[in-house]
Coordinates of C-alpha atoms and ligand atoms in Angstrom, one line a residue:
M979 CA -27.7 82.6 -60.1
S980 CA -26.3 82.6 -56.5
K981 CA -27.2 85.8 -54.6
L982 CA -23.5 86.2 -54.1
F983 CA -23.1 87.3 -57.6
E984 CA -26.1 89.6 -57.8
P985 CA -25.4 93.3 -58.1
L986 CA -26.3 95.7 -55.3
E987 CA -26.9 99.5 -55.3
I988 CA -26.2 101.5 -52.3
G989 CA -27.2 105.0 -53.3
K990 CA -25.1 105.9 -56.2
L991 CA -22.7 103.1 -55.4
K992 CA -23.3 100.3 -57.9
I993 CA -21.5 97.1 -56.8
A994 CA -21.2 94.1 -59.1
N995 CA -21.5 91.3 -56.5
R996 CA -21.8 90.8 -52.7
F997 CA -18.1 90.3 -51.9
V998 CA -16.3 93.0 -49.9
R999 CA -12.6 93.1 -49.3
S1000 CA -12.6 94.2 -45.7
A1001 CA -10.1 96.9 -44.8
T1002 CA -6.6 95.4 -44.6
Y1003 CA -3.4 97.2 -43.5
Y1004 CA -0.5 96.1 -45.7
A1005 CA 2.5 97.9 -44.2
L1006 CA 3.2 99.5 -47.7
S1007 CA 3.3 103.2 -46.9
D1008 CA 6.1 105.4 -45.6
Q1009 CA 6.2 106.9 -42.1
D1010 CA 4.2 109.9 -43.1
G1011 CA 1.5 107.7 -44.6
F1012 CA 2.3 108.2 -48.3
I1013 CA 1.3 105.2 -50.2
S1014 CA 3.7 103.3 -52.5
D1015 CA 3.3 102.0 -56.1
G1016 CA 3.0 98.6 -54.4
S1017 CA -0.3 99.7 -52.8
V1018 CA -1.6 100.8 -56.2
E1019 CA -0.6 97.5 -57.8
L1020 CA -2.2 95.6 -55.0
M1021 CA -5.5 97.4 -55.4
K1022 CA -5.3 96.9 -59.2
T1023 CA -4.9 93.1 -58.6
L1024 CA -7.8 93.0 -56.2
A1025 CA -10.0 94.8 -58.6
G1026 CA -8.9 92.5 -61.4
G1027 CA -10.0 89.6 -59.2
D1028 CA -13.7 90.8 -59.5
I1029 CA -14.2 91.8 -55.8
G1030 CA -17.5 93.8 -55.7
L1031 CA -16.2 96.4 -53.2
I1032 CA -12.6 97.0 -52.0
I1033 CA -12.0 98.8 -48.8
T1034 CA -8.5 100.1 -48.3
G1035 CA -6.4 99.6 -45.2
Y1036 CA -7.0 102.2 -42.5
A1037 CA -5.6 105.6 -43.1
F1038 CA -4.9 108.0 -40.1
V1039 CA -6.8 111.3 -40.2
I1040 CA -4.3 113.1 -37.8
K1041 CA -0.8 112.2 -36.8
H1042 CA -1.5 111.1 -33.2
G1043 CA -4.0 108.5 -34.6
Q1044 CA -1.2 106.7 -36.5
V1045 CA -1.1 103.0 -35.4
F1046 CA 1.8 101.8 -37.5
P1047 CA 4.8 103.7 -39.0
D1048 CA 3.9 102.2 -42.4
M1049 CA 0.1 102.5 -42.5
N1050 CA -1.7 104.8 -45.0
G1051 CA -2.3 108.4 -44.1
I1052 CA -4.9 110.9 -45.3
D1053 CA -4.1 113.8 -42.9
Q1054 CA -2.9 116.3 -45.6
D1055 CA -3.9 117.4 -49.1
D1056 CA -0.5 116.2 -50.4
H1057 CA -1.8 112.6 -50.3
I1058 CA -4.4 113.2 -52.9
A1059 CA -2.3 112.8 -56.1
A1060 CA -1.1 109.3 -55.1
Y1061 CA -4.6 108.1 -54.1
Q1062 CA -5.9 109.4 -57.5
K1063 CA -3.5 106.9 -59.1
M1064 CA -5.0 104.1 -56.9
T1065 CA -8.6 104.9 -57.7
G1066 CA -7.8 105.3 -61.4
A1067 CA -6.2 101.9 -61.4
V1068 CA -9.3 100.3 -59.7
H1069 CA -11.8 102.1 -61.9
A1070 CA -9.9 101.1 -65.1
Q1071 CA -10.7 97.5 -64.0
N1072 CA -14.4 98.4 -63.4
G1073 CA -13.8 98.0 -59.6
K1074 CA -15.2 100.1 -56.7
I1075 CA -13.0 101.3 -53.9
V1076 CA -13.8 103.0 -50.6
M1077 CA -11.2 104.4 -48.2
Q1078 CA -11.3 103.5 -44.5
I1079 CA -10.3 106.4 -42.3
A1080 CA -9.3 106.1 -38.7
H1081 CA -7.8 107.3 -35.4
G1082 CA -6.1 104.7 -33.4
G1083 CA -6.8 106.3 -30.0
S1084 CA -4.8 104.8 -27.1
I1085 CA -3.8 101.8 -29.3
S1086 CA -1.9 104.1 -31.7
T1087 CA 1.3 102.1 -31.0
H1088 CA 3.4 104.3 -33.3
A1089 CA 2.5 107.4 -31.4
A1090 CA 2.8 105.6 -28.1
Q1091 CA 6.3 104.4 -28.8
G1092 CA 7.8 107.8 -28.6
N1093 CA 6.7 109.2 -31.9
G1094 CA 5.1 112.4 -30.9
D1095 CA 1.8 113.1 -29.1
Y1096 CA -0.1 110.1 -27.7
V1097 CA -3.7 110.4 -26.6
A1098 CA -6.6 108.5 -25.0
V1099 CA -10.3 109.1 -24.2
S1100 CA -9.6 108.5 -20.5
L1101 CA -7.1 106.7 -18.3
T1102 CA -8.5 103.4 -17.2
D1103 CA -7.3 99.9 -16.2
A1104 CA -7.8 99.0 -19.9
T1105 CA -5.3 101.7 -21.1
P1106 CA -2.5 99.8 -22.9
D1107 CA 0.9 99.9 -21.3
Y1108 CA 3.6 101.0 -23.8
G1109 CA 5.8 102.2 -21.1
R1110 CA 4.3 105.6 -21.6
K1111 CA 1.0 107.0 -20.5
P1112 CA -1.2 108.8 -23.0
R1113 CA -2.5 112.3 -22.5
V1114 CA -6.3 112.5 -22.0
L1115 CA -8.0 114.3 -24.8
T1116 CA -9.3 117.8 -24.0
D1117 CA -12.5 119.2 -25.5
D1118 CA -10.4 121.2 -28.0
D1119 CA -8.5 118.0 -29.0
I1120 CA -11.8 116.2 -29.6
Q1121 CA -13.1 119.1 -31.8
T1122 CA -9.8 119.0 -33.8
I1123 CA -10.1 115.3 -34.4
I1124 CA -13.8 115.6 -35.5
E1125 CA -12.7 118.3 -38.0
A1126 CA -9.8 116.1 -39.1
F1127 CA -12.3 113.3 -40.0
G1128 CA -14.3 115.8 -42.1
Q1129 CA -11.2 117.0 -43.9
A1130 CA -10.0 113.5 -44.5
A1131 CA -13.3 112.6 -46.0
R1132 CA -13.1 115.6 -48.3
R1133 CA -9.7 114.4 -49.5
V1134 CA -11.1 110.9 -50.0
Q1135 CA -13.7 112.3 -52.3
E1136 CA -11.2 114.5 -54.1
S1137 CA -9.0 111.4 -54.6
G1138 CA -11.8 109.7 -56.6
F1139 CA -12.9 107.1 -54.1
D1140 CA -16.4 105.7 -54.4
G1141 CA -17.1 106.3 -50.7
V1142 CA -15.5 106.6 -47.3
Q1143 CA -15.7 104.2 -44.4
I1144 CA -15.3 105.3 -40.7
H1145 CA -13.3 102.8 -38.7
G1146 CA -15.6 102.5 -35.7
A1147 CA -14.4 99.1 -34.4
H1148 CA -11.6 97.1 -32.8
G1149 CA -11.0 99.3 -29.8
Y1150 CA -9.7 102.3 -31.9
L1151 CA -10.8 105.8 -31.1
V1152 CA -14.6 105.6 -32.0
S1153 CA -14.8 102.3 -30.3
E1154 CA -12.8 103.7 -27.3
F1155 CA -15.4 106.4 -26.9
L1156 CA -18.3 103.9 -27.2
S1157 CA -17.1 101.4 -24.6
P1158 CA -17.6 102.2 -20.9
T1159 CA -14.5 100.2 -20.2
T1160 CA -12.3 102.7 -22.0
N1161 CA -14.5 105.8 -21.7
Q1162 CA -14.8 106.9 -18.1
R1163 CA -15.1 110.6 -18.8
Q1164 CA -17.3 112.7 -16.6
D1165 CA -18.1 115.3 -19.3
K1166 CA -20.5 115.4 -22.3
W1167 CA -18.3 112.8 -24.1
G1168 CA -18.7 110.1 -21.4
G1169 CA -21.1 108.4 -19.0
S1170 CA -24.5 107.8 -20.7
L1171 CA -24.8 105.9 -24.0
E1172 CA -25.9 109.2 -25.6
N1173 CA -22.7 110.9 -24.4
R1174 CA -20.4 108.0 -25.4
T1175 CA -22.0 108.1 -28.9
R1176 CA -21.6 111.9 -29.3
F1177 CA -18.1 111.6 -30.8
L1178 CA -19.3 109.2 -33.5
V1179 CA -22.3 111.4 -34.3
E1180 CA -20.1 114.5 -34.6
V1181 CA -17.6 112.6 -36.8
I1182 CA -20.4 111.5 -39.1
R1183 CA -21.8 115.1 -39.3
S1184 CA -18.3 116.5 -39.9
I1185 CA -17.8 114.1 -42.8
K1186 CA -21.2 114.9 -44.2
R1187 CA -20.5 118.6 -44.1
N1188 CA -17.3 118.0 -46.1
V1189 CA -18.5 115.7 -48.9
A1190 CA -21.3 115.8 -51.5
D1191 CA -24.8 114.9 -50.3
D1192 CA -24.7 111.7 -52.3
F1193 CA -21.2 110.6 -51.4
P1194 CA -21.5 107.2 -49.6
V1195 CA -20.5 107.2 -46.0
L1196 CA -20.0 103.7 -44.5
I1197 CA -18.9 102.5 -41.1
K1198 CA -17.2 99.4 -39.8
F1199 CA -19.0 99.2 -36.5
G1200 CA -17.8 97.3 -33.4
C1201 CA -21.3 96.6 -32.3
Q1202 CA -20.3 94.7 -29.2
D1203 CA -17.2 94.3 -27.0
Y1204 CA -16.4 90.6 -26.4
L1205 CA -14.8 90.8 -23.0
E1206 CA -14.6 87.7 -20.9
D1207 CA -16.5 89.1 -17.9
G1208 CA -19.3 90.4 -20.2
S1209 CA -18.5 94.1 -19.4
G1210 CA -18.0 96.8 -21.9
F1211 CA -20.1 97.9 -24.9
T1212 CA -23.1 95.5 -25.1
I1213 CA -25.1 94.4 -28.1
E1214 CA -28.2 96.1 -26.7
E1215 CA -26.2 99.4 -26.8
G1216 CA -24.9 98.4 -30.2
K1217 CA -28.4 98.2 -31.5
Q1218 CA -29.2 101.6 -30.3
V1219 CA -26.1 103.1 -31.7
A1220 CA -26.8 101.4 -35.0
Q1221 CA -30.2 103.2 -35.1
T1222 CA -28.4 106.5 -34.5
I1223 CA -26.0 105.7 -37.3
E1224 CA -28.9 105.0 -39.6
K1225 CA -30.6 108.2 -38.6
E1226 CA -27.4 110.2 -39.4
G1227 CA -27.5 109.0 -43.0
V1228 CA -24.8 106.3 -43.1
S1229 CA -25.3 104.1 -46.2
L1230 CA -23.9 100.7 -45.0
I1231 CA -22.8 99.2 -41.7
E1232 CA -20.1 96.6 -41.8
I1233 CA -20.6 94.5 -38.6
S1234 CA -17.5 93.8 -36.5
H1235 CA -16.4 93.8 -32.9
G1236 CA -15.2 96.4 -30.4
R1237 CA -12.7 95.4 -27.7
I1238 CA -11.9 91.7 -27.4
E1239 CA -10.0 89.3 -25.2
K1240 CA -8.3 85.9 -25.8
T1241 CA -11.4 83.7 -25.9
F1242 CA -12.9 85.8 -28.7
R1243 CA -9.6 85.9 -30.6
K1244 CA -9.7 82.1 -30.7
R1245 CA -13.0 82.2 -32.6
G1246 CA -11.1 83.7 -35.5
L1247 CA -8.4 81.1 -35.4
K1248 CA -8.2 78.0 -37.6
I1249 CA -11.7 78.0 -39.0
T1250 CA -11.7 74.5 -40.2
A1251 CA -15.4 73.7 -40.0
P1252 CA -18.5 75.5 -41.2
E1253 CA -19.8 75.8 -37.7
N1254 CA -16.8 77.9 -36.8
E1255 CA -17.4 80.4 -39.6
A1256 CA -19.2 83.8 -39.4
Y1257 CA -18.3 84.1 -35.7
M1258 CA -20.2 87.4 -35.3
L1259 CA -23.5 86.1 -36.9
E1260 CA -25.5 86.5 -33.7
A1261 CA -24.5 90.2 -33.5
A1262 CA -25.4 90.6 -37.2
K1263 CA -28.9 89.2 -36.5
A1264 CA -29.3 91.7 -33.6
I1265 CA -28.3 94.6 -35.7
R1266 CA -30.6 93.4 -38.5
S1267 CA -33.5 93.6 -36.1
A1268 CA -32.7 97.2 -35.3
V1269 CA -32.1 98.9 -38.6
S1270 CA -33.1 98.6 -42.3
I1271 CA -30.1 100.1 -44.1
P1272 CA -27.8 97.6 -45.9
L1273 CA -25.5 95.5 -43.7
C1274 CA -22.3 93.6 -44.3
L1275 CA -20.7 91.0 -42.0
V1276 CA -17.0 90.4 -41.5
G1277 CA -15.2 87.6 -39.6
G1278 CA -14.5 84.1 -40.6
M1279 CA -16.6 83.5 -43.7
R1280 CA -14.9 80.7 -45.6
S1281 CA -17.4 78.6 -47.6
I1282 CA -20.0 79.4 -50.2
P1283 CA -22.9 77.4 -48.6
V1284 CA -22.4 79.3 -45.3
I1285 CA -22.2 82.6 -47.0
E1286 CA -25.2 81.9 -49.2
N1287 CA -27.3 81.0 -46.2
I1288 CA -26.5 84.2 -44.5
L1289 CA -27.4 86.2 -47.6
N1290 CA -30.6 84.2 -48.4
E1291 CA -31.9 84.6 -44.8
G1292 CA -31.6 88.3 -45.3
I1293 CA -29.4 88.8 -42.3
V1294 CA -26.9 90.9 -44.3
D1295 CA -26.6 92.1 -47.8
M1296 CA -22.9 91.7 -48.3
V1297 CA -20.1 89.6 -46.8
S1298 CA -16.6 90.9 -46.1
L1299 CA -13.4 88.9 -46.1
C1300 CA -9.9 89.9 -45.2
R1301 CA -7.4 87.1 -44.7
P1302 CA -8.7 84.9 -47.6
F1303 CA -7.8 87.8 -50.1
I1304 CA -4.3 88.1 -48.6
R1305 CA -3.8 84.5 -49.7
E1306 CA -5.8 84.7 -52.9
P1307 CA -6.5 88.1 -54.4
E1308 CA -8.4 86.5 -57.3
L1309 CA -10.6 84.4 -55.0
V1310 CA -13.9 85.8 -56.3
K1311 CA -13.0 85.0 -59.9
R1312 CA -12.2 81.4 -58.9
L1313 CA -15.4 81.0 -56.8
K1314 CA -17.4 82.4 -59.8
K1315 CA -16.2 79.5 -61.9
G1316 CA -17.7 77.1 -59.3
E1317 CA -14.7 74.8 -59.2
K1318 CA -14.5 74.7 -55.4
A1319 CA -16.8 76.3 -52.8
E1320 CA -14.2 77.0 -50.1
V1321 CA -11.4 79.4 -49.6
D1322 CA -7.8 78.1 -49.0
C1323 CA -7.0 80.4 -46.1
I1324 CA -6.7 78.5 -42.8
S1325 CA -7.3 81.6 -40.7
C1326 CA -4.0 81.2 -38.7
W1327 CA -3.5 85.0 -38.3
G1328 CA 0.1 84.4 -39.7
C1329 CA -0.4 87.2 -42.3
I1330 CA 1.2 89.9 -40.1
N1331 CA 4.8 88.8 -40.0
P1332 CA 7.2 91.1 -38.2
D1333 CA 10.9 90.8 -39.2
K1334 CA 13.9 90.9 -36.9
E1335 CA 13.8 94.7 -36.8
G1336 CA 10.1 94.5 -35.9
K1337 CA 9.0 95.8 -39.3
N1338 CA 5.7 94.3 -40.4
H1339 CA 5.1 92.5 -43.7
V1340 CA 1.7 91.3 -44.7
F1341 CA 1.6 88.1 -46.7
C1342 CA 0.2 84.6 -46.4
R1343 CA 2.7 82.7 -44.3
Q1344 CA 1.2 79.3 -45.1
L1345 CA 1.4 79.9 -48.9
H1346 CA 5.0 81.2 -48.5
K1347 CA 5.9 78.0 -46.5
K1348 CA 4.4 75.8 -49.2
K1349 CA 6.3 77.6 -52.0
T1350 CA 9.7 77.3 -50.1
E1351 CA 9.2 73.7 -49.1
Ligands
FMN2859 C1 -3.1 91.8 -41.9 C2 -4.4 92.4 -41.4 C3 -4.7 93.7 -41.5 C4 -5.9 94.3 -41.1 N1 -6.1 95.6 -41.3 C5 -7.3 96.2 -40.9 C6 -7.6 97.5 -41.2 O1 -6.8 98.3 -41.7 N2 -8.8 98.0 -40.8 C7 -9.8 97.2 -40.2 O2 -10.9 97.6 -40.0 N3 -9.5 95.9 -40.0 C8 -8.3 95.3 -40.4 N4 -8.1 94.0 -40.2 C9 -9.2 93.1 -39.7 C10 -10.0 92.6 -40.9 O3 -10.5 93.6 -41.8 C11 -11.1 91.6 -40.5 O4 -12.1 92.4 -39.8 C12 -10.7 90.4 -39.8 O5 -9.5 89.9 -40.3 C13 -11.7 89.3 -39.8 O6 -12.0 88.9 -41.1 P1 -11.4 87.6 -41.8 O7 -11.8 86.4 -40.9 O8 -12.1 87.5 -43.1 O9 -10.0 87.7 -41.9 C14 -6.9 93.4 -40.6 C15 -6.7 92.1 -40.4 C16 -5.5 91.5 -40.9 C17 -5.2 90.0 -40.8

């Protein structure tokens, strides 16, 4: 049997196969982050499609970390009842589900566009321009956010999820602290790598204080910035931070990127040949050389032979896909049958489709085009 369909145990988390649905924002919540029945249905469908582990779209832990007006929230206990419906629906299909929790930092566009407080690690040339400058976080603010991550994780456990994943990638707050491009603080939260990592360490500890000892804590880790001039958070630093993450008791690292620029974005576009797949594989090899906890890789995996090689070589233990599951939620079921060894997604990034009012909708634009032709 292909390794892809072998089970995996991560502590008490028993996963049926090596496929992960990477966290995917679906624009299905209300402006306070309350999820809709549509979100529950979506998770039910994904679980019915035999994905080993589903990770929810990111949920903000505190209001000024809200990136979109319709993203999930986990900033108050009132959210728990709706999430219990979601976990119940997934477990009824024998699926496993982990919630991703996040703070958007200075790329919290919703907050930036006039919806309340807007914060950043520090003001730098890289601070995005939404026509409004963010406020630099004070020491008290940082402590509040650390506590908010802990409280959010407690709610995640009370909601019945199988684990919690910290969003530590893509330039959001954890990543913003790690990268010297965005973190130019002069205090204990900036400067040396140890100082830039302090926020992440405190977030992990806060989460651990608030959940059961055996509750799986995962991270999506931007282990490297891909900036054109080579500046930013380097893979050598990423390896050291991965070792710290392992020491702090995290169960699984999902390898992704930190800040990126256009040249890197192109790597994720139109992956039409096997050599364009798994565009962060070199970073995964580097992290594999540094830690021994289970690893997962995201980014452009599109065909079974490529994925099997990555697993057979022992670089990572699981593979994570996002866009292919937007197009085809029952993809794993189909691959299991062995009819075809590729996904149909053409990686065009057309899945986030803003309408005339600027509201986002997430669906496969290519598939939609085909249906309406
Ligand atoms: C519509 C959409 C929503 C996404 N939402 C999230 C998210 O909530 N959290 C996250 O960590 N990454 C998010 N991502 C990034 C994906 O999880 C993934 O890292 C990226 O798309 C690369 O994987 P892929 O090539 O399999 O699509 C999103 C991507 C897309 C296209």
